[in-house]
mmCIF file of C-alpha atoms in Angstrom:
data_model
loop_
_atom_site.group_PDB
_atom_site.id
_atom_site.type_symbol
_atom_site.label_atom_id
_atom_site.label_comp_id
_atom_site.label_asym_id
_atom_site.label_seq_id
_atom_site.Cartn_x
_atom_site.Cartn_y
_atom_site.Cartn_z
ATOM 1 C CA MET A 628 0.000 0.000 0.000
ATOM 2 C CA SER A 629 1.420 3.340 -0.979
ATOM 3 C CA VAL A 630 0.583 6.814 -2.188
ATOM 4 C CA GLU A 631 2.558 7.650 -5.307
ATOM 5 C CA LEU A 632 2.891 10.483 -7.756
ATOM 6 C CA VAL A 633 1.046 9.461 -10.924
ATOM 7 C CA LYS A 634 3.370 8.517 -13.767
ATOM 8 C CA LYS A 635 2.826 7.941 -17.486
ATOM 9 C CA GLN A 636 2.701 4.171 -16.965
ATOM 10 C CA ASP A 637 -0.286 4.634 -14.586
ATOM 11 C CA ILE A 638 -2.565 6.219 -17.194
ATOM 12 C CA ALA A 639 -4.320 3.048 -18.388
ATOM 13 C CA ALA A 640 -4.928 1.991 -14.765
ATOM 14 C CA ILE A 641 -6.306 5.453 -13.945
ATOM 15 C CA TYR A 642 -8.616 5.275 -16.946
ATOM 16 C CA GLN A 643 -9.921 1.928 -15.712
ATOM 17 C CA TYR A 644 -10.184 3.241 -12.133
ATOM 18 C CA LEU A 645 -12.225 6.293 -13.174
ATOM 19 C CA ASN A 646 -14.653 4.173 -15.158
ATOM 20 C CA ILE A 647 -15.186 1.947 -12.101
ATOM 21 C CA VAL A 648 -15.524 4.739 -9.524
ATOM 22 C CA ALA A 649 -17.987 6.579 -11.795
ATOM 23 C CA LYS A 650 -20.433 3.703 -11.332
ATOM 24 C CA GLN A 651 -20.093 3.860 -7.530
ATOM 25 C CA THR A 652 -20.938 7.486 -6.784
ATOM 26 C CA ASP A 653 -23.070 10.406 -7.888
ATOM 27 C CA TYR A 654 -20.535 12.913 -6.565
ATOM 28 C CA LEU A 655 -18.198 13.063 -9.589
ATOM 29 C CA THR A 656 -18.656 15.427 -12.515
ATOM 30 C CA PHE A 657 -19.070 12.505 -14.904
ATOM 31 C CA ASP A 658 -21.897 10.008 -14.504
ATOM 32 C CA SER A 659 -22.151 6.242 -14.185
ATOM 33 C CA SER A 660 -21.551 5.764 -17.902
ATOM 34 C CA GLY A 661 -17.933 6.685 -17.146
ATOM 35 C CA LEU A 662 -15.533 8.775 -19.130
ATOM 36 C CA THR A 663 -16.698 10.038 -22.493
ATOM 37 C CA LEU A 664 -13.186 9.727 -23.907
ATOM 38 C CA SER A 665 -11.570 6.562 -25.201
ATOM 39 C CA LEU A 666 -8.246 5.565 -23.638
ATOM 40 C CA ALA A 667 -6.525 6.846 -26.793
ATOM 41 C CA GLU A 668 -8.148 10.263 -26.242
ATOM 42 C CA PHE A 669 -7.721 10.221 -22.452
ATOM 43 C CA GLU A 670 -3.977 9.531 -22.480
ATOM 44 C CA PRO A 671 -2.778 12.729 -24.208
ATOM 45 C CA ALA A 672 -5.150 14.840 -22.102
ATOM 46 C CA ILE A 673 -3.726 13.411 -18.874
ATOM 47 C CA LEU A 674 -0.144 13.606 -20.167
ATOM 48 C CA GLN A 675 -0.689 17.304 -20.846
ATOM 49 C CA GLN A 676 -1.942 17.778 -17.281
ATOM 50 C CA LEU A 677 0.972 15.792 -15.826
ATOM 51 C CA ALA A 678 3.419 17.995 -17.761
ATOM 52 C CA SER A 679 1.836 21.154 -16.341
ATOM 53 C CA ALA A 680 3.404 22.855 -13.344
ATOM 54 C CA ASN A 681 -0.129 23.692 -12.188
ATOM 55 C CA THR A 682 -1.414 20.122 -11.851
ATOM 56 C CA VAL A 683 -0.394 17.126 -9.782
ATOM 57 C CA TYR A 684 -1.994 13.712 -9.302
ATOM 58 C CA PHE A 685 -1.329 11.153 -6.589
ATOM 59 C CA CYS A 686 -2.743 7.643 -6.542
ATOM 60 C CA TYR A 687 -3.123 5.130 -3.744
ATOM 61 C CA LYS A 688 -2.001 1.685 -4.872
ATOM 62 C CA LEU A 689 -2.722 -1.669 -3.307
ATOM 63 C CA GLU A 690 -0.582 -4.317 -5.001
ATOM 64 C CA GLU A 691 -0.358 -2.192 -8.179
ATOM 65 C CA LYS A 692 -4.154 -1.670 -8.249
ATOM 66 C CA ILE A 693 -5.236 1.969 -8.012
ATOM 67 C CA ILE A 694 -7.869 2.270 -5.285
ATOM 68 C CA GLY A 695 -7.790 6.037 -4.721
ATOM 69 C CA LEU A 696 -6.914 9.173 -6.648
ATOM 70 C CA ILE A 697 -6.401 12.802 -5.687
ATOM 71 C CA ASN A 698 -5.417 15.789 -7.778
ATOM 72 C CA LEU A 699 -4.437 19.381 -7.213
ATOM 73 C CA GLN A 700 -5.078 22.084 -9.798
ATOM 74 C CA ILE A 701 -3.450 25.461 -9.179
ATOM 75 C CA TYR A 702 -5.363 28.308 -10.782
ATOM 76 C CA PRO A 703 -3.220 29.539 -13.700
ATOM 77 C CA LYS A 704 -4.278 33.199 -13.602
ATOM 78 C CA THR A 705 -1.855 35.429 -11.705
ATOM 79 C CA LYS A 706 -4.496 36.941 -9.422
ATOM 80 C CA MET A 707 -5.701 33.455 -8.452
ATOM 81 C CA ALA A 708 -2.372 31.579 -8.367
ATOM 82 C CA HIS A 709 -2.408 31.557 -4.553
ATOM 83 C CA ARG A 710 -5.387 29.157 -4.739
ATOM 84 C CA ALA A 711 -5.784 25.566 -5.846
ATOM 85 C CA THR A 712 -8.677 23.176 -6.102
ATOM 86 C CA LEU A 713 -8.575 19.496 -5.293
ATOM 87 C CA GLY A 714 -10.549 16.434 -6.259
ATOM 88 C CA ILE A 715 -10.481 13.065 -4.539
ATOM 89 C CA SER A 716 -12.123 9.680 -4.992
ATOM 90 C CA VAL A 717 -11.756 6.222 -3.450
ATOM 91 C CA LEU A 718 -13.199 2.923 -4.663
ATOM 92 C CA ALA A 719 -16.249 1.953 -2.603
ATOM 93 C CA ASP A 720 -14.673 -1.258 -1.242
ATOM 94 C CA TYR A 721 -11.812 0.746 0.279
ATOM 95 C CA GLN A 722 -13.686 3.690 1.790
ATOM 96 C CA ASN A 723 -13.454 4.271 5.557
ATOM 97 C CA GLN A 724 -10.115 2.433 5.659
ATOM 98 C CA GLY A 725 -7.729 5.399 5.708
ATOM 99 C CA VAL A 726 -7.204 5.735 1.948
ATOM 100 C CA GLY A 727 -8.716 9.231 1.736
ATOM 101 C CA ASN A 728 -6.797 10.217 4.862
ATOM 102 C CA ALA A 729 -3.507 9.061 3.309
ATOM 103 C CA LEU A 730 -4.212 10.815 0.002
ATOM 104 C CA LEU A 731 -5.121 14.106 1.701
ATOM 105 C CA THR A 732 -2.059 13.929 3.956
ATOM 106 C CA VAL A 733 0.268 13.581 0.962
ATOM 107 C CA LEU A 734 -1.516 16.258 -1.072
ATOM 108 C CA ILE A 735 -1.586 18.821 1.740
ATOM 109 C CA THR A 736 2.093 18.176 2.485
ATOM 110 C CA TYR A 737 2.847 18.735 -1.198
ATOM 111 C CA ALA A 738 0.685 21.891 -1.361
ATOM 112 C CA LYS A 739 2.469 23.430 1.634
ATOM 113 C CA GLN A 740 5.742 23.147 -0.294
ATOM 114 C CA VAL A 741 4.395 25.142 -3.253
ATOM 115 C CA GLU A 742 5.577 28.635 -2.395
ATOM 116 C CA GLN A 743 2.718 30.689 -3.828
ATOM 117 C CA LEU A 744 -0.103 28.441 -2.555
ATOM 118 C CA GLU A 745 -2.145 29.833 0.318
ATOM 119 C CA LEU A 746 -5.576 28.213 -0.070
ATOM 120 C CA LEU A 747 -6.866 24.752 -0.979
ATOM 121 C CA GLU A 748 -10.485 24.621 -2.105
ATOM 122 C CA LEU A 749 -13.034 21.943 -2.889
ATOM 123 C CA GLU A 750 -16.721 21.376 -3.470
ATOM 124 C CA VAL A 751 -18.531 18.494 -1.766
ATOM 125 C CA ALA A 752 -22.123 17.264 -1.830
ATOM 126 C CA CYS A 753 -24.041 18.353 1.273
ATOM 127 C CA GLU A 754 -25.247 14.784 1.755
ATOM 128 C CA ASN A 755 -21.706 13.323 1.654
ATOM 129 C CA ALA A 756 -21.257 13.372 5.431
ATOM 130 C CA ALA A 757 -18.230 11.052 5.470
ATOM 131 C CA ALA A 758 -16.269 13.286 3.093
ATOM 132 C CA ILE A 759 -17.258 16.459 4.948
ATOM 133 C CA HIS A 760 -16.119 14.874 8.218
ATOM 134 C CA LEU A 761 -12.760 13.949 6.652
ATOM 135 C CA TYR A 762 -12.216 17.445 5.276
ATOM 136 C CA LYS A 763 -13.074 19.056 8.617
ATOM 137 C CA LYS A 764 -10.588 16.719 10.314
ATOM 138 C CA PHE A 765 -7.890 18.251 8.105
ATOM 139 C CA GLY A 766 -8.990 21.800 8.945
ATOM 140 C CA PHE A 767 -11.143 22.623 5.926
ATOM 141 C CA LYS A 768 -13.878 25.131 6.695
ATOM 142 C CA LYS A 769 -17.190 25.713 4.941
ATOM 143 C CA ILE A 770 -17.072 28.987 3.005
ATOM 144 C CA GLY A 771 -20.222 28.834 0.924
ATOM 145 C CA GLU A 772 -23.117 26.926 -0.544
ATOM 146 C CA LEU A 773 -23.832 25.875 -4.113
ATOM 147 C CA PRO A 774 -27.550 25.119 -4.350
ATOM 148 C CA ARG A 775 -28.627 22.824 -7.180
ATOM 149 C CA PHE A 776 -24.970 22.283 -8.149
ATOM 150 C CA PHE A 777 -25.647 18.903 -9.810
ATOM 151 C CA LYS A 778 -28.784 17.777 -11.594
ATOM 152 C CA MET A 779 -29.293 14.058 -12.091
ATOM 153 C CA ASN A 780 -32.505 12.339 -13.137
ATOM 154 C CA GLN A 781 -34.617 15.399 -12.285
ATOM 155 C CA ARG A 782 -33.013 15.535 -8.819
ATOM 156 C CA TYR A 783 -30.815 18.379 -7.652
ATOM 157 C CA LEU A 784 -27.829 17.944 -5.393
ATOM 158 C CA ASP A 785 -26.612 20.865 -3.283
ATOM 159 C CA PHE A 786 -22.903 21.236 -2.619
ATOM 160 C CA ILE A 787 -20.846 23.251 -0.169
ATOM 161 C CA MET A 788 -17.528 24.934 -0.809
ATOM 162 C CA MET A 789 -14.739 24.295 1.663
ATOM 163 C CA GLN A 790 -11.326 25.870 2.029
ATOM 164 C CA LEU A 791 -8.101 25.115 3.885
ATOM 165 C CA ASP A 792 -5.805 28.018 4.767
ATOM 166 C CA LEU A 793 -2.271 26.738 4.175
ATOM 167 C CA THR A 794 -0.614 29.886 5.550
ATOM 168 C CA SER A 795 -1.626 29.102 9.107
ATOM 169 C CA SER A 796 0.417 25.908 9.065
ATOM 170 C CA LYS A 797 3.285 26.497 6.594
#
C-alpha cells in the first residue's frame, strides 16, 4: 500500500479506475456511464496535465491496483495563483479504511511546499457526510453553498464549498 505520484505508466490503470468509480458514486462530474473519452483520447489529455506545473496527481495503490486518486489544480491566472482546487475519490470497497486520509495527507504536504499556494479549495455534496467529516478533520472550513450544483434524473444535489488556509500551518 502506498501513495505515489502518478506517472505515465499509470494512465491506463487510472482510466480503468475512473470508469469503475464513476459507477459507484453520484458525486463526480461525470456520470455512471464513465468517461466520455476513449483511452486513446484520455492519455494525451492526462499527459498534458501531468506535464503542467499547475497540476499534480497522486494515486493510492494496493498491489499495483489503483484504489484512490487525488489531484491538485493550481489556478493559472496570476491573481488566483495563490489558490488551488482538489478532487479526490476512493473505490467503494476501500472507503473508511484510511485511503482518503492518506491521500489528503500527501496532497496537503505537497501543497504546503508550493511557495505561492495559500488556499486549498473543494466542493462536496451536502449529503456526503463522510467526506465532509474527513475534510473538517484536516482543517477545511465551509465557506459557501452551491444550491442545485448537480442535476441528475430530475433531482438536484446541493454542494458546499470548503477551504483550507495553508498559511496558518506552513
